[in-house]
Tab-separated table of C-alpha atoms and ligand atoms in Angstrom:
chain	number	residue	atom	x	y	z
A	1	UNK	CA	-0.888	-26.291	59.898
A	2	UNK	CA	-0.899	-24.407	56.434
A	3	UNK	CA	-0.513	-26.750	53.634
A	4	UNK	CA	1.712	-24.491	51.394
A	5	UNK	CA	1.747	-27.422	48.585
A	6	UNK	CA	-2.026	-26.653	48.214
A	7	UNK	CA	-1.062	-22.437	48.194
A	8	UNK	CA	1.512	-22.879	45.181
A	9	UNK	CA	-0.902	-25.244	43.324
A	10	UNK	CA	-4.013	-23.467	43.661
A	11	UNK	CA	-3.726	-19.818	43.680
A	12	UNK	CA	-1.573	-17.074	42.508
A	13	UNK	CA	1.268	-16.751	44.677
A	14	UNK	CA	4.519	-17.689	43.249
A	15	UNK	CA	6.623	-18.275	46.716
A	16	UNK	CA	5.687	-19.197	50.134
A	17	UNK	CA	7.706	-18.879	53.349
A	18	UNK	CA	5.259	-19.925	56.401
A	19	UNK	CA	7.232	-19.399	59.777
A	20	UNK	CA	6.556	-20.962	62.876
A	21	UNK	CA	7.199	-17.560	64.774
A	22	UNK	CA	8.607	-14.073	63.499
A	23	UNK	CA	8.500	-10.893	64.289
A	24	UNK	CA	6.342	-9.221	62.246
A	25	UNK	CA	5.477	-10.764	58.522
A	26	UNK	CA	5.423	-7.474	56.912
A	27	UNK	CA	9.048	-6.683	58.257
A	28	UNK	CA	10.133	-10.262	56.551
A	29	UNK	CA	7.888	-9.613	53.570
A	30	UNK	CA	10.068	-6.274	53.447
A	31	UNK	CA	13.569	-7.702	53.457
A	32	UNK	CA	12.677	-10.215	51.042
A	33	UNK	CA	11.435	-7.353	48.607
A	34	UNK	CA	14.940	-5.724	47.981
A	35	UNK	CA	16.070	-8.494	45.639
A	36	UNK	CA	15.253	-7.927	42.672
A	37	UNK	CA	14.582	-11.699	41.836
A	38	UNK	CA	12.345	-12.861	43.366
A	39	UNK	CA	9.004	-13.844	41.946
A	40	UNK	CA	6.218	-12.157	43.191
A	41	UNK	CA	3.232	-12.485	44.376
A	42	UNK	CA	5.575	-13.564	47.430
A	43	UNK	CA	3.479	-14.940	50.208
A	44	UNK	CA	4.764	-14.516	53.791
A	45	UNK	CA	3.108	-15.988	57.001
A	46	UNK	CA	3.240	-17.032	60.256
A	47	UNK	CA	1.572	-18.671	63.136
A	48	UNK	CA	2.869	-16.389	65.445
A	49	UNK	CA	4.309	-12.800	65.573
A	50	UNK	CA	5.588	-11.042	68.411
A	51	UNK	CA	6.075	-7.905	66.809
A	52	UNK	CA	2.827	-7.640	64.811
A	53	UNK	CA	2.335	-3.912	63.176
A	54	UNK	CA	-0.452	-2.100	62.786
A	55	UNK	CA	-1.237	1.131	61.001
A	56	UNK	CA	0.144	4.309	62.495
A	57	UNK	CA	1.509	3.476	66.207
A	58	UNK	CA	-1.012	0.450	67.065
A	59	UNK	CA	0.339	-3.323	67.509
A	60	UNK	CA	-1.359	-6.451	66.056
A	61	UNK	CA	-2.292	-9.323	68.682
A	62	UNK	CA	-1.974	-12.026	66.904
A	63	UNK	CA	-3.519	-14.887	68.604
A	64	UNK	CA	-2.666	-18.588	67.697
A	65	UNK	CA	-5.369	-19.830	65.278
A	66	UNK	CA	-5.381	-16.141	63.481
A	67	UNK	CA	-4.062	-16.086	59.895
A	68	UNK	CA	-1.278	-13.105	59.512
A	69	UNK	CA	0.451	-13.312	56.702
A	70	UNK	CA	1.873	-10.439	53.594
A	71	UNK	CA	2.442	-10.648	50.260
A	72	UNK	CA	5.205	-8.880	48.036
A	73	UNK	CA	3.616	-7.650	45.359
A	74	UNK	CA	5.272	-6.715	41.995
A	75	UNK	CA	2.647	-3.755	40.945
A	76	UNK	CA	4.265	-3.741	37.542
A	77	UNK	CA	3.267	-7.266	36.390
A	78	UNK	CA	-0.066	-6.959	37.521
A	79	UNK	CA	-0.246	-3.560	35.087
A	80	UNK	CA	-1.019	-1.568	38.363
A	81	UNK	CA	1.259	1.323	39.447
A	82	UNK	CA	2.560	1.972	43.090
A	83	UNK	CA	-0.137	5.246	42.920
A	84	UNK	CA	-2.591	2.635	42.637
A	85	UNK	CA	-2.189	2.005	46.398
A	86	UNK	CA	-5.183	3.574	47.774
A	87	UNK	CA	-7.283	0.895	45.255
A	88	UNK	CA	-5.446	-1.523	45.995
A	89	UNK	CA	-5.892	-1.073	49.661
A	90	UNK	CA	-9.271	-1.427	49.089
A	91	UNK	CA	-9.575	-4.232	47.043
A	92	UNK	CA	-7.969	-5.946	49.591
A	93	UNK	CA	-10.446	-5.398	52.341
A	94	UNK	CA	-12.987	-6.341	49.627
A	95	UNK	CA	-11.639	-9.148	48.929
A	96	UNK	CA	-11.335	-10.174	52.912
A	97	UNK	CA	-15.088	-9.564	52.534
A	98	UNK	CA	-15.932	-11.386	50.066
A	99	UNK	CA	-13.833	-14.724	51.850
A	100	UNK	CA	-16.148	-13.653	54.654
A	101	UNK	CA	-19.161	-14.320	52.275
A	102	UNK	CA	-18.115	-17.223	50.914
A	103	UNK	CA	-17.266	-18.836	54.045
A	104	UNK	CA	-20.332	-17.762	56.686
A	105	UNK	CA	-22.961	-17.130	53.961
A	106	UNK	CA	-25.675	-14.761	55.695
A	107	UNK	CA	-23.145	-13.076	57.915
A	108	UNK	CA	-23.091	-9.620	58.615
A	109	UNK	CA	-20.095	-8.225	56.675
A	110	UNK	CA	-18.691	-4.761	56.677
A	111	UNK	CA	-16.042	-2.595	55.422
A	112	UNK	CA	-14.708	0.368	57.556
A	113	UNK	CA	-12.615	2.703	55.487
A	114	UNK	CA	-9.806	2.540	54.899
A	115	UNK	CA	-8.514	-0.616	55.930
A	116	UNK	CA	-10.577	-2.664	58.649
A	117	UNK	CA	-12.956	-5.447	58.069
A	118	UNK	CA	-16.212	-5.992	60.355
A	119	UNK	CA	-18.167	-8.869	60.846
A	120	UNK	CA	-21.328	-8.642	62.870
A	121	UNK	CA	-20.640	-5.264	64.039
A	122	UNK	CA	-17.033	-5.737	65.257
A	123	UNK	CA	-13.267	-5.685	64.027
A	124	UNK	CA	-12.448	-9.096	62.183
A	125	UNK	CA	-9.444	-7.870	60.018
A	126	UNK	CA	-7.142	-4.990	59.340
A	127	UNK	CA	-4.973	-4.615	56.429
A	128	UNK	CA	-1.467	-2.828	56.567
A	129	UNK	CA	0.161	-1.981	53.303
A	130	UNK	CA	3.820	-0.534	52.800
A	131	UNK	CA	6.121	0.286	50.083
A	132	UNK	CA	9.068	-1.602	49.820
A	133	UNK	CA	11.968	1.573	49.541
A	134	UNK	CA	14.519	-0.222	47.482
A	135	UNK	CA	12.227	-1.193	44.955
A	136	UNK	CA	9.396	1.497	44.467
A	137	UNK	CA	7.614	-1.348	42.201
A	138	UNK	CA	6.463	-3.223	44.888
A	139	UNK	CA	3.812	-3.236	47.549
A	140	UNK	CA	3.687	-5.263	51.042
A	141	UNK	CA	-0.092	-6.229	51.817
A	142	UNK	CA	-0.097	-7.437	55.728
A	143	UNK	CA	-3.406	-9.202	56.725
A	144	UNK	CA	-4.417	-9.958	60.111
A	145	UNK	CA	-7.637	-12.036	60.146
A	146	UNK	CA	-8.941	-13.326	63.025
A	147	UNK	CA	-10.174	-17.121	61.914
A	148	UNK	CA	-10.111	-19.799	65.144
A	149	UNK	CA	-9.179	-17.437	67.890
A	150	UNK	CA	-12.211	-16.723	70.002
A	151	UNK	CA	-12.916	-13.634	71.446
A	152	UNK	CA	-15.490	-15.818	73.928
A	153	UNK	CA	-13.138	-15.098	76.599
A	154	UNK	CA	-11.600	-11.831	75.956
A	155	UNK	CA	-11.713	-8.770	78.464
A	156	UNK	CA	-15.002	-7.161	77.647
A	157	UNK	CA	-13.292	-4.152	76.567
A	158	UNK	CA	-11.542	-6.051	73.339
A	159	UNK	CA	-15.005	-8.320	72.936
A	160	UNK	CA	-16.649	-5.452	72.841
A	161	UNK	CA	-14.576	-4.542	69.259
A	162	UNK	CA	-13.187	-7.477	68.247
A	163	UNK	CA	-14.157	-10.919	66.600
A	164	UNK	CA	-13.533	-13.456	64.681
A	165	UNK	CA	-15.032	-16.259	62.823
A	166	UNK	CA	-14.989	-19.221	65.199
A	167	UNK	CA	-16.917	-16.567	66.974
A	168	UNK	CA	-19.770	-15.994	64.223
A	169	UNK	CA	-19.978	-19.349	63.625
A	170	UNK	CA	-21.184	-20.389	67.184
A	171	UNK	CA	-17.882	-22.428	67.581
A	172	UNK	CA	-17.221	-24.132	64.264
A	173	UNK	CA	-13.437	-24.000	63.273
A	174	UNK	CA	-12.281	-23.300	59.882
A	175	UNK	CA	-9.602	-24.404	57.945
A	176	UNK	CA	-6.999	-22.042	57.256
A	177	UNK	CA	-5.556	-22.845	54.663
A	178	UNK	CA	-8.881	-23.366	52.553
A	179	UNK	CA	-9.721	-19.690	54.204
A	180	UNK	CA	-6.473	-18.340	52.733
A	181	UNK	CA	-6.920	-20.075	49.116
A	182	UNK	CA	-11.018	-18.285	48.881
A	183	UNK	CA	-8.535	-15.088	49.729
A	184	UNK	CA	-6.043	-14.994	47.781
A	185	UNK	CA	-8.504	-16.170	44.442
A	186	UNK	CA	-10.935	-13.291	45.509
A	187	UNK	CA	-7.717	-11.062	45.791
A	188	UNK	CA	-6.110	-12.347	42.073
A	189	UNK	CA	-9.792	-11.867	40.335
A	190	UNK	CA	-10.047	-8.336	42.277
A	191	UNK	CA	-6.536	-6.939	41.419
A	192	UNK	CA	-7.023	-7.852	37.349
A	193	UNK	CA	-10.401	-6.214	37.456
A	194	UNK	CA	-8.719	-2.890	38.641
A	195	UNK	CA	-5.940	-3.773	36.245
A	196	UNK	CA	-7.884	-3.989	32.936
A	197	UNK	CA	-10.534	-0.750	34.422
A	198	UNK	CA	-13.300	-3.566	34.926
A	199	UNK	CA	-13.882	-3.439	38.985
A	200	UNK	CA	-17.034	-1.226	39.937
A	201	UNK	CA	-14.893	-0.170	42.529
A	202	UNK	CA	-16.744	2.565	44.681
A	203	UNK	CA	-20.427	0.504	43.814
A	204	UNK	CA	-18.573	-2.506	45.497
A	205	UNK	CA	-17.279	-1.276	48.179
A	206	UNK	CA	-20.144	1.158	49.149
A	207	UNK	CA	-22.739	-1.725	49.520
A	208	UNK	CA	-20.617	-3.116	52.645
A	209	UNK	CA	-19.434	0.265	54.205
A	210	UNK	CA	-20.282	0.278	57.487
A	211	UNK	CA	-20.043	4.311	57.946
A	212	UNK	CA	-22.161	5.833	55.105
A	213	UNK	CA	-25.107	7.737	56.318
A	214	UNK	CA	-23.636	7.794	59.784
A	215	UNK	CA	-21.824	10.515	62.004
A	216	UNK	CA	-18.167	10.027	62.475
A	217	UNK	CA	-14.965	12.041	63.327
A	218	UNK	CA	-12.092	11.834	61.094
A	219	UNK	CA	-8.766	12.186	63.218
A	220	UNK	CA	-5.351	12.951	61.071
A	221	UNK	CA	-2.279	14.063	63.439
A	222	UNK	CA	-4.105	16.427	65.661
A	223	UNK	CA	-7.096	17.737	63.460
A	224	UNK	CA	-10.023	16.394	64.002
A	225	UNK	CA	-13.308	16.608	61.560
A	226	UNK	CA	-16.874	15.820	62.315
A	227	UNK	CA	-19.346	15.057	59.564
A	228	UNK	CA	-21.569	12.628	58.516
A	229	UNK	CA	-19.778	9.919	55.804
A	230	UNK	CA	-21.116	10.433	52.363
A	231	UNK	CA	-19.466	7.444	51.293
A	232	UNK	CA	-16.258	7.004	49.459
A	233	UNK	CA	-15.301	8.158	45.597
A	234	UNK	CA	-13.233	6.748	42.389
A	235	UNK	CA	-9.524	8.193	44.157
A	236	UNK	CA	-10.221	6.166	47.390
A	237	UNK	CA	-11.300	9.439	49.323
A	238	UNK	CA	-13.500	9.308	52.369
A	239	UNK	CA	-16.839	11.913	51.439
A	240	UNK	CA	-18.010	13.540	54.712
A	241	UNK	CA	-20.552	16.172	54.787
A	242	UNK	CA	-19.418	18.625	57.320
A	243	UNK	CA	-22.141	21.633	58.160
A	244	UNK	CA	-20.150	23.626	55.301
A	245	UNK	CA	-19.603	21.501	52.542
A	246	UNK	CA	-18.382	17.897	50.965
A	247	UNK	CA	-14.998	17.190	51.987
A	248	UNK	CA	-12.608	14.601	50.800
A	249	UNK	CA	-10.011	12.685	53.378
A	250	UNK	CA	-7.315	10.493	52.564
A	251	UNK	CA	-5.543	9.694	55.305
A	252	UNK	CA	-6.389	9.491	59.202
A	253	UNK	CA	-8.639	6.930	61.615
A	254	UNK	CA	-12.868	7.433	62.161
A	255	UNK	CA	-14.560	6.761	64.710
A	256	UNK	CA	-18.512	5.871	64.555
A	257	UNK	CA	-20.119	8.369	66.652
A	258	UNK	CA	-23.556	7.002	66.746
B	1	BTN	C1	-4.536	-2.571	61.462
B	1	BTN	O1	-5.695	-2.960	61.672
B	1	BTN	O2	-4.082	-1.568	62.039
B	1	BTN	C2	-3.690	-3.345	60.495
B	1	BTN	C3	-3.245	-4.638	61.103
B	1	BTN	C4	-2.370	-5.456	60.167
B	1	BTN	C5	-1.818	-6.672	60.882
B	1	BTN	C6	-1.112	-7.613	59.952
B	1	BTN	S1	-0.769	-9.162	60.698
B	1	BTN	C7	0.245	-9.602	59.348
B	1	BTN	C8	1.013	-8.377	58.927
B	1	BTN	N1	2.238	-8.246	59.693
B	1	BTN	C9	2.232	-7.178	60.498
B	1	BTN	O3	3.158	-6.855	61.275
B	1	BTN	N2	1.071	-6.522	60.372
B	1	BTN	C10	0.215	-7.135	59.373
């Protein structure tokens, strides 16, 4: 069980609604965003979801044990703008990394542009952000993390790309909640960084990207780019190094290739 007492007391989040079951957090986290009111950071979560979203077409399996969960976030009052996003997107992941740090110390921890988190060489998180229409200031970040769901006895095609850290830790559950609290601090320091121009962002998150150096395809709608990643740069832009020049992507999925 989440203790929300401890969430409101010792982090940044103003509001908490944790749900036994919903559809999908970030469509709640959306319908609470239209009023105006309410005080954000809003936090949304829920054990289960049987709608779970994922970026583009995909789904989110949300296992029981997993920690899903998105906040409303008022961009304005933390002195970010809405065309922040693509930083924001990625101080997110960071700051999923850094929880993963904190929490397995000497673990393997990755970052695979834009928005999926690795630990020991698989998929342990993906991040899905939206803008809430009604209100243009505001920002839904949706976090799956996969915390005490094991993978141990997954079809070999999802263990193969998918895992979590009851898994990395040879067994040992976590507590969620305490999980959640090293997130959302990481997240709160993270965001003011970026806010007052003091977050190394690109140094940060280049030391944990798992593609630099390494031959990928970029696909976006039906064009597809080979190249080897050259890292990422100050906008948020993927670099790859195709055999004619330096090219900068925003948008579309990679795919390792080595
Ligand atoms: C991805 O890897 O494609 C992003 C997955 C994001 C999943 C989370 S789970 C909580 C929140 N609610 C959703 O419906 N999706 C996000």
């Amino acid at each position: 069980m989440i203790d929300t007492a401890r969430l409101l007391a010792e982090t940044c989040v103003r509001n908490v609604e944790w749900l036994d079951e919903v559809g999908s957090t970030n469509d709640r986290a959306l319908q609470l965003s239209i009023d105006p009111l309410i005080e954000t950071p809003y936090l949304v979560g829920a054990d289960r979801q049987w709608a779970g979203r994922g970026r583009g077409s995909n789904q989110w399996w949300g296992a029981d044990g997993s920690l899903m969960f998105s906040i409303v976030v008022g961009m304005s009052a933390l002195n970010l703008t809405p065309a922040d996003w693509p930083h924001f997107s990625l101080v997110t992941g960071l700051a999923i990394a850094e929880t993963l740090s904190k929490t397995l110390p000497g673990a393997n921890v990755g970052l695979k542009w834009p928005n999926d988190v690795w630990l020991e060489g698989r998929k342990v998180s993906g991040i899905l952000i939206e803008q809430c229409e009604r209100q243009s200031d505001r920002l839904i970040v949706g976090v799956g993390l996969n915390v005490n769901n094991s993978f141990a006895t997954a079809p070999a095609e999802l263990k193969g790309i998918a895992t979590s850290m009851v898994d990395a830790a040879g067994g040992t559950e976590f507590s969620r909640t305490d999980v959640l609290i090293t997130f959302l601090t990481c997240w709160s320091e993270l965001t003011e960084q970026l806010a007052r121009n003091k977050l190394s962002l690109v140094e940060r998150w280049s030391r944990l990207c798992v593609l630099t150096g390494h031959p990928v395809t970029l696909t976006n709608g039906n064009q597809e780019t080979m190249g080897v990643c050259a890292g990422i740069d100050a906008d948020g832009a993927l670099l790859l190094r195709t055999a004619f020049n330096l090219e900068r992507h925003y948008a579309g999925t990679v795919r390792r290739l080595d």
